[in-house]
Short mmCIF file of C-alpha atoms in Angstrom, two decimals:
data_model
loop_
_atom_site.label_atom_id
_atom_site.label_comp_id
_atom_site.label_asym_id
_atom_site.label_seq_id
_atom_site.Cartn_x
_atom_site.Cartn_y
_atom_site.Cartn_z
CA UNK R 1 0.12 -0.05 0.13
CA UNK R 2 1.29 3.53 -0.83
CA UNK R 3 0.74 5.54 2.01
CA UNK R 4 1.96 7.73 5.14
CA UNK R 5 4.85 10.12 5.03
CA UNK R 6 7.33 9.69 2.13
CA UNK R 7 10.05 12.12 2.08
CA UNK R 8 11.43 13.21 -1.81
CA UNK R 9 15.17 12.79 -0.68
CA UNK R 10 17.51 15.71 -1.87
CA UNK R 11 20.57 14.21 -3.82
CA UNK R 12 23.62 15.27 -2.05
CA UNK R 13 26.15 16.64 -3.81
CA UNK R 14 29.85 16.98 -2.91
CA UNK R 15 31.94 20.79 -3.22
CA UNK R 16 34.24 19.79 -5.89
CA UNK R 17 34.41 20.55 -9.07
CA UNK R 18 32.26 18.15 -10.74
CA UNK R 19 29.48 17.84 -7.95
CA UNK R 20 29.84 14.45 -7.38
CA UNK R 21 27.00 12.57 -5.71
CA UNK R 22 27.94 12.38 -1.94
CA UNK R 23 27.05 8.74 -0.65
CA UNK R 24 28.46 9.31 2.46
CA UNK R 25 25.89 11.73 3.44
CA UNK R 26 23.10 10.20 1.56
CA UNK R 27 23.40 7.15 3.80
CA UNK R 28 23.72 9.19 6.97
CA UNK R 29 20.19 10.96 5.42
CA UNK R 30 18.79 7.84 4.77
CA UNK R 31 19.27 6.19 8.33
CA UNK R 32 18.05 9.31 9.82
CA UNK R 33 15.02 9.41 7.65
CA UNK R 34 13.95 5.80 8.51
CA UNK R 35 15.12 5.94 12.17
CA UNK R 36 12.58 9.14 12.74
CA UNK R 37 9.61 6.84 11.16
CA UNK R 38 9.43 7.95 7.30
CA UNK R 39 7.10 5.30 5.32
CA UNK R 40 9.09 5.52 2.24
CA UNK R 41 11.93 7.38 0.17
CA UNK R 42 10.97 9.31 -3.07
CA UNK R 43 14.02 9.54 -5.16
CA UNK R 44 14.72 11.69 -8.47
CA UNK R 45 12.48 14.11 -7.79
CA UNK R 46 12.36 18.13 -8.24
CA UNK R 47 13.83 17.75 -4.66
CA UNK R 48 16.40 15.47 -6.03
CA UNK R 49 17.55 17.48 -9.06
CA UNK R 50 16.62 14.36 -11.42
CA UNK R 51 16.79 17.27 -14.43
CA UNK R 52 20.42 17.48 -13.72
CA UNK R 53 22.04 13.75 -13.24
CA UNK R 54 22.73 11.59 -16.11
CA UNK R 55 21.26 8.50 -16.83
CA UNK R 56 24.20 6.44 -15.36
CA UNK R 57 24.39 9.16 -12.42
CA UNK R 58 20.68 8.11 -11.81
CA UNK R 59 21.13 4.72 -12.23
CA UNK R 60 24.48 4.70 -9.64
CA UNK R 61 22.55 6.48 -6.85
CA UNK R 62 19.28 4.23 -7.06
CA UNK R 63 21.04 1.16 -7.05
CA UNK R 64 23.00 2.18 -4.14
CA UNK R 65 20.00 3.69 -2.05
CA UNK R 66 17.91 0.87 -2.82
CA UNK R 67 20.95 -1.85 -1.20
CA UNK R 68 21.07 1.02 1.52
CA UNK R 69 17.40 0.80 3.00
CA UNK R 70 17.30 -3.06 2.66
CA UNK R 71 13.73 -2.96 2.18
CA UNK R 72 13.25 -1.06 5.82
CA UNK R 73 11.04 1.10 3.85
CA UNK R 74 9.97 1.41 0.32
CA UNK R 75 12.08 3.35 -2.58
CA UNK R 76 9.47 5.20 -5.00
CA UNK R 77 11.87 6.63 -8.23
CA UNK R 78 11.01 8.96 -10.64
CA UNK R 79 11.58 8.05 -14.34
CA UNK R 80 9.51 10.49 -16.06
CA UNK R 81 10.54 12.38 -19.17
CA UNK R 82 9.74 14.21 -22.57
CA UNK R 83 11.12 11.09 -24.15
CA UNK R 84 8.76 7.92 -23.86
CA UNK R 85 11.56 5.92 -25.09
CA UNK R 86 13.79 7.20 -22.52
CA UNK R 87 11.07 6.65 -20.06
CA UNK R 88 10.37 3.00 -21.08
CA UNK R 89 14.48 2.27 -21.22
CA UNK R 90 15.05 3.84 -17.34
CA UNK R 91 11.95 2.51 -15.93
CA UNK R 92 12.79 -1.11 -16.92
CA UNK R 93 16.45 -0.23 -15.35
CA UNK R 94 14.70 0.66 -12.18
CA UNK R 95 12.76 -1.94 -11.61
CA UNK R 96 15.68 -4.37 -12.00
CA UNK R 97 17.56 -2.78 -9.50
CA UNK R 98 14.39 -3.34 -6.87
CA UNK R 99 12.60 -0.18 -6.16
CA UNK R 100 9.17 -0.93 -5.11
CA UNK R 101 7.25 1.87 -7.54
CA UNK R 102 7.87 4.10 -10.03
CA UNK R 103 6.59 8.08 -9.93
CA UNK R 104 6.30 9.05 -13.81
CA UNK R 105 6.41 12.82 -14.45
CA UNK R 106 4.54 14.13 -17.92
CA UNK R 107 6.25 15.56 -20.68
CA UNK R 108 7.68 18.94 -20.33
CA UNK R 109 8.04 21.95 -22.69
CA UNK R 110 5.10 21.25 -24.94
CA UNK R 111 1.49 19.91 -24.34
CA UNK R 112 0.75 16.77 -25.46
CA UNK R 113 -3.33 15.73 -25.87
CA UNK R 114 -5.13 13.76 -23.68
CA UNK R 115 -5.00 10.26 -26.16
CA UNK R 116 -1.01 11.28 -26.38
CA UNK R 117 -0.88 11.58 -22.55
CA UNK R 118 -2.94 8.27 -21.95
CA UNK R 119 -0.72 6.90 -24.73
CA UNK R 120 2.94 8.16 -22.77
CA UNK R 121 1.24 6.81 -19.43
CA UNK R 122 0.03 3.26 -20.51
CA UNK R 123 2.96 2.76 -22.73
CA UNK R 124 5.32 2.84 -19.16
CA UNK R 125 2.94 1.51 -17.33
CA UNK R 126 2.54 -1.71 -19.26
CA UNK R 127 6.50 -2.13 -19.74
CA UNK R 128 6.97 -2.55 -15.92
CA UNK R 129 5.04 -4.62 -13.37
CA UNK R 130 5.69 -2.58 -10.49
CA UNK R 131 3.36 -0.33 -9.02
CA UNK R 132 3.28 3.23 -11.34
CA UNK R 133 2.19 6.81 -9.18
CA UNK R 134 1.27 9.66 -11.81
CA UNK R 135 2.74 12.86 -11.04
CA UNK R 136 0.71 16.08 -11.42
CA UNK R 137 2.98 19.12 -10.90
CA UNK R 138 1.40 21.79 -13.55
CA UNK R 139 3.34 24.85 -12.19
CA UNK R 140 6.32 22.96 -13.47
CA UNK R 141 5.05 21.00 -16.72
CA UNK R 142 2.94 23.73 -17.84
CA UNK R 143 -0.47 21.94 -17.47
CA UNK R 144 -2.49 19.79 -15.40
CA UNK R 145 -3.30 15.97 -15.90
CA UNK R 146 -7.49 15.89 -16.06
CA UNK R 147 -9.24 14.40 -13.51
CA UNK R 148 -11.09 12.40 -16.56
CA UNK R 149 -7.41 11.00 -18.25
CA UNK R 150 -6.46 10.09 -14.71
CA UNK R 151 -9.98 8.07 -14.29
CA UNK R 152 -8.72 6.39 -17.26
CA UNK R 153 -5.54 5.35 -16.43
CA UNK R 154 -6.35 4.17 -12.89
CA UNK R 155 -8.23 1.57 -14.67
CA UNK R 156 -4.49 -0.25 -15.66
CA UNK R 157 -3.57 -2.49 -13.34
CA UNK R 158 -0.37 -1.59 -11.92
CA UNK R 159 -1.16 2.53 -11.99
CA UNK R 160 -1.88 2.38 -8.04
CA UNK R 161 -1.39 6.19 -7.20
CA UNK R 162 -1.44 10.07 -7.92
CA UNK R 163 0.72 12.84 -6.42
CA UNK R 164 -0.94 16.05 -7.06
CA UNK R 165 1.60 19.07 -6.16
CA UNK R 166 -0.64 21.36 -7.68
CA UNK R 167 -1.62 23.29 -4.35
CA UNK R 168 -5.28 23.15 -6.32
CA UNK R 169 -7.43 21.41 -3.85
CA UNK R 170 -10.59 21.31 -6.14
CA UNK R 171 -8.16 19.29 -8.57
CA UNK R 172 -7.24 17.37 -5.92
CA UNK R 173 -10.71 16.91 -4.55
CA UNK R 174 -11.45 15.70 -8.08
CA UNK R 175 -8.52 13.07 -8.57
CA UNK R 176 -9.94 11.60 -4.96
CA UNK R 177 -13.62 11.56 -6.57
CA UNK R 178 -11.99 9.85 -10.26
CA UNK R 179 -9.69 7.32 -8.77
CA UNK R 180 -12.83 6.03 -6.20
CA UNK R 181 -13.51 2.14 -6.16
CA UNK R 182 -9.78 1.57 -7.64
CA UNK R 183 -6.28 0.77 -6.40
CA UNK R 184 -5.53 3.95 -6.94
CA UNK R 185 -4.57 6.24 -4.04
CA UNK R 186 -3.82 10.13 -4.40
CA UNK R 187 -1.04 11.44 -2.08
CA UNK R 188 -0.27 15.29 -1.46
CA UNK R 189 2.53 16.96 -2.88
CA UNK R 190 2.18 20.39 -1.41
CA UNK R 191 3.18 21.19 1.97
CA UNK R 192 1.05 23.42 2.64
CA UNK R 193 -1.86 21.71 1.97
CA UNK R 194 -1.46 18.06 3.95
CA UNK R 195 -4.13 18.69 6.77
CA UNK R 196 -6.88 19.49 3.71
CA UNK R 197 -5.79 17.02 1.68
CA UNK R 198 -6.35 14.53 4.37
CA UNK R 199 -9.38 15.42 5.06
CA UNK R 200 -10.26 14.90 1.64
CA UNK R 201 -8.77 11.46 1.77
CA UNK R 202 -5.42 11.34 0.70
CA UNK R 203 -3.58 8.60 1.51
CA UNK R 204 -0.22 10.10 2.36
CA UNK R 205 1.71 12.77 1.35
CA UNK R 206 5.27 13.20 -0.20
CA UNK R 207 6.48 16.41 1.50
CA UNK R 208 10.33 17.70 0.79
CA UNK R 209 10.01 19.69 4.11
CA UNK R 210 10.35 16.31 6.27
CA UNK R 211 14.13 15.86 4.88
CA UNK R 212 14.56 18.19 7.50
CA UNK R 213 11.30 18.41 9.68
CA UNK R 214 11.64 14.52 9.69
CA UNK R 215 10.06 14.66 13.58
CA UNK R 216 7.51 16.81 12.62
CA UNK R 217 6.05 15.23 9.49
CA UNK R 218 5.86 12.11 10.91
CA UNK R 219 4.53 13.40 14.01
CA UNK R 220 2.06 15.50 11.43
CA UNK R 221 0.97 12.13 9.67
CA UNK R 222 0.43 10.59 12.90
CA UNK R 223 -2.13 13.33 14.27
CA UNK R 224 -4.11 13.38 10.96
CA UNK R 225 -4.15 9.48 11.09
CA UNK R 226 -5.47 9.51 14.43
CA UNK R 227 -7.00 13.15 14.44
CA UNK R 228 -5.23 14.39 17.16
CA UNK R 229 -6.49 17.99 16.50
CA UNK R 230 -4.88 19.65 19.05
CA UNK R 231 -1.06 19.16 17.87
CA UNK R 232 -2.31 20.08 14.01
CA UNK R 233 -1.80 23.85 13.77
CA UNK R 234 1.56 23.32 15.64
CA UNK R 235 3.15 21.13 13.10
CA UNK R 236 1.69 23.36 10.37
CA UNK R 237 3.51 26.29 11.84
CA UNK R 238 7.04 24.44 11.71
CA UNK R 239 6.44 23.33 7.75
CA UNK R 240 5.57 27.28 7.34
CA UNK R 241 8.51 28.62 8.77
CA UNK R 242 10.75 26.80 6.71
CA UNK R 243 8.87 27.48 3.24
CA UNK R 244 9.44 30.94 3.95
CA UNK R 245 13.20 30.16 3.73
CA UNK R 246 12.58 28.27 0.99
CA UNK R 247 12.18 30.96 -1.08
CA UNK R 248 15.99 32.09 -0.68
CA UNK R 249 17.01 30.62 -3.31
CA UNK R 250 16.22 27.95 -6.57
CA UNK R 251 14.67 24.92 -5.78
CA UNK R 252 16.27 22.68 -3.56
CA UNK R 253 19.15 25.33 -2.25
CA UNK R 254 17.75 26.64 0.64
CA UNK R 255 16.48 23.31 1.63
CA UNK R 256 19.56 21.55 1.35
CA UNK R 257 21.39 24.51 3.04
CA UNK R 258 18.86 24.52 5.75
CA UNK R 259 19.76 20.60 6.57
CA UNK R 260 23.00 20.95 6.49
CA UNK R 261 23.04 24.26 8.78
CA UNK R 262 20.75 21.71 11.17
CA UNK R 263 24.28 19.65 11.45
CA UNK R 264 22.30 16.91 9.47
CA UNK R 265 24.43 15.53 6.81
CA UNK R 266 26.95 17.44 4.09
CA UNK R 267 24.17 17.49 1.55
CA UNK R 268 26.40 19.81 -0.58
CA UNK R 269 24.78 22.61 -2.72
CA UNK R 270 22.29 22.76 -5.67
CA UNK R 271 24.17 21.64 -8.76
CA UNK R 272 25.01 24.60 -11.45
CA UNK R 273 23.97 26.20 -12.55
CA UNK R 274 22.00 26.68 -9.26
CA UNK R 275 24.28 28.77 -7.21
CA UNK R 276 25.15 28.64 -3.51
CA UNK R 277 23.11 31.09 -1.04
CA UNK R 278 24.29 34.03 0.55
CA UNK R 279 26.00 34.83 4.15
CA UNK R 280 23.15 36.46 4.73
CA UNK R 281 20.45 33.57 3.65
CA UNK R 282 22.60 31.67 5.93
CA UNK R 283 21.51 34.01 9.03
CA UNK R 284 18.12 33.54 7.76
CA UNK R 285 18.44 29.75 8.10
CA UNK R 286 19.54 29.75 11.38
CA UNK R 287 17.14 32.18 12.23
CA UNK R 288 14.67 29.24 11.18
CA UNK R 289 15.85 26.47 12.63
CA UNK R 290 16.20 28.51 16.47
CA UNK R 291 12.27 29.32 15.76
CA UNK R 292 11.19 26.12 15.33
CA UNK R 293 13.47 24.49 17.39
CA UNK R 294 15.84 22.26 15.79
CA UNK R 295 19.06 21.86 17.60
CA UNK R 296 22.69 20.96 15.16
CA UNK R 297 22.67 17.34 15.39
CA UNK R 298 26.05 16.75 14.89
#
């Protein structure tokens, strides 16, 4: 079952000339997230900087992570691309590496027709045996997945979820209605809308803020699941304090720097052309960490 609080994990990089993947920091982050109760890891999403990784880097990183996780939690991997052939090739390779499910982003830069989108998603789903999670993120792709398309795709046996990062609760609810009476679950991908989405029927959240606010997001998930209404506003406030900081740089530079300044792991910078944050931004992040009560871990 695809559910609970899932972390779209950042990809740690070294501060060397090629910004190579930092596997030591990767292991530290994985163990921390799992030990604190995260329900799954989502690799190669927006926060994972899939767009600046080569295919070989993606495969090596996912192979390392799946071995390190060792089935302690499910591992979800993004394999969407503008090219159907590329997406199918990568999806098949990730399946062979033993991941638990694939998250498939719609083609970006241009807008396919509904017929073309159905062909794209169904072709990828039919190329593998493991579950597929559709990924709706209009602000990046340029368009939304229609509820009618989602309903049609949910009839495919291994289309088992949709992650909605639109921030539009009306659209989110339409996905809930489109997938009712099926095995397809709806996940919220907008950290500011988690409580509302759970009230509408979300089965889980893919929350970038959980890379840093892991205790809070795990607690938030528990509070929502068991209707501990007195705790919900406190968890949401911590998320909002971090979300203010995320605007200091291009995604995911401010999140990665927050993880470092909290002493969690040396996850390094976001890859070029995204630049490191200023000293002034570092001071704002430290104030945020102090305000929400996060003490340096190392």
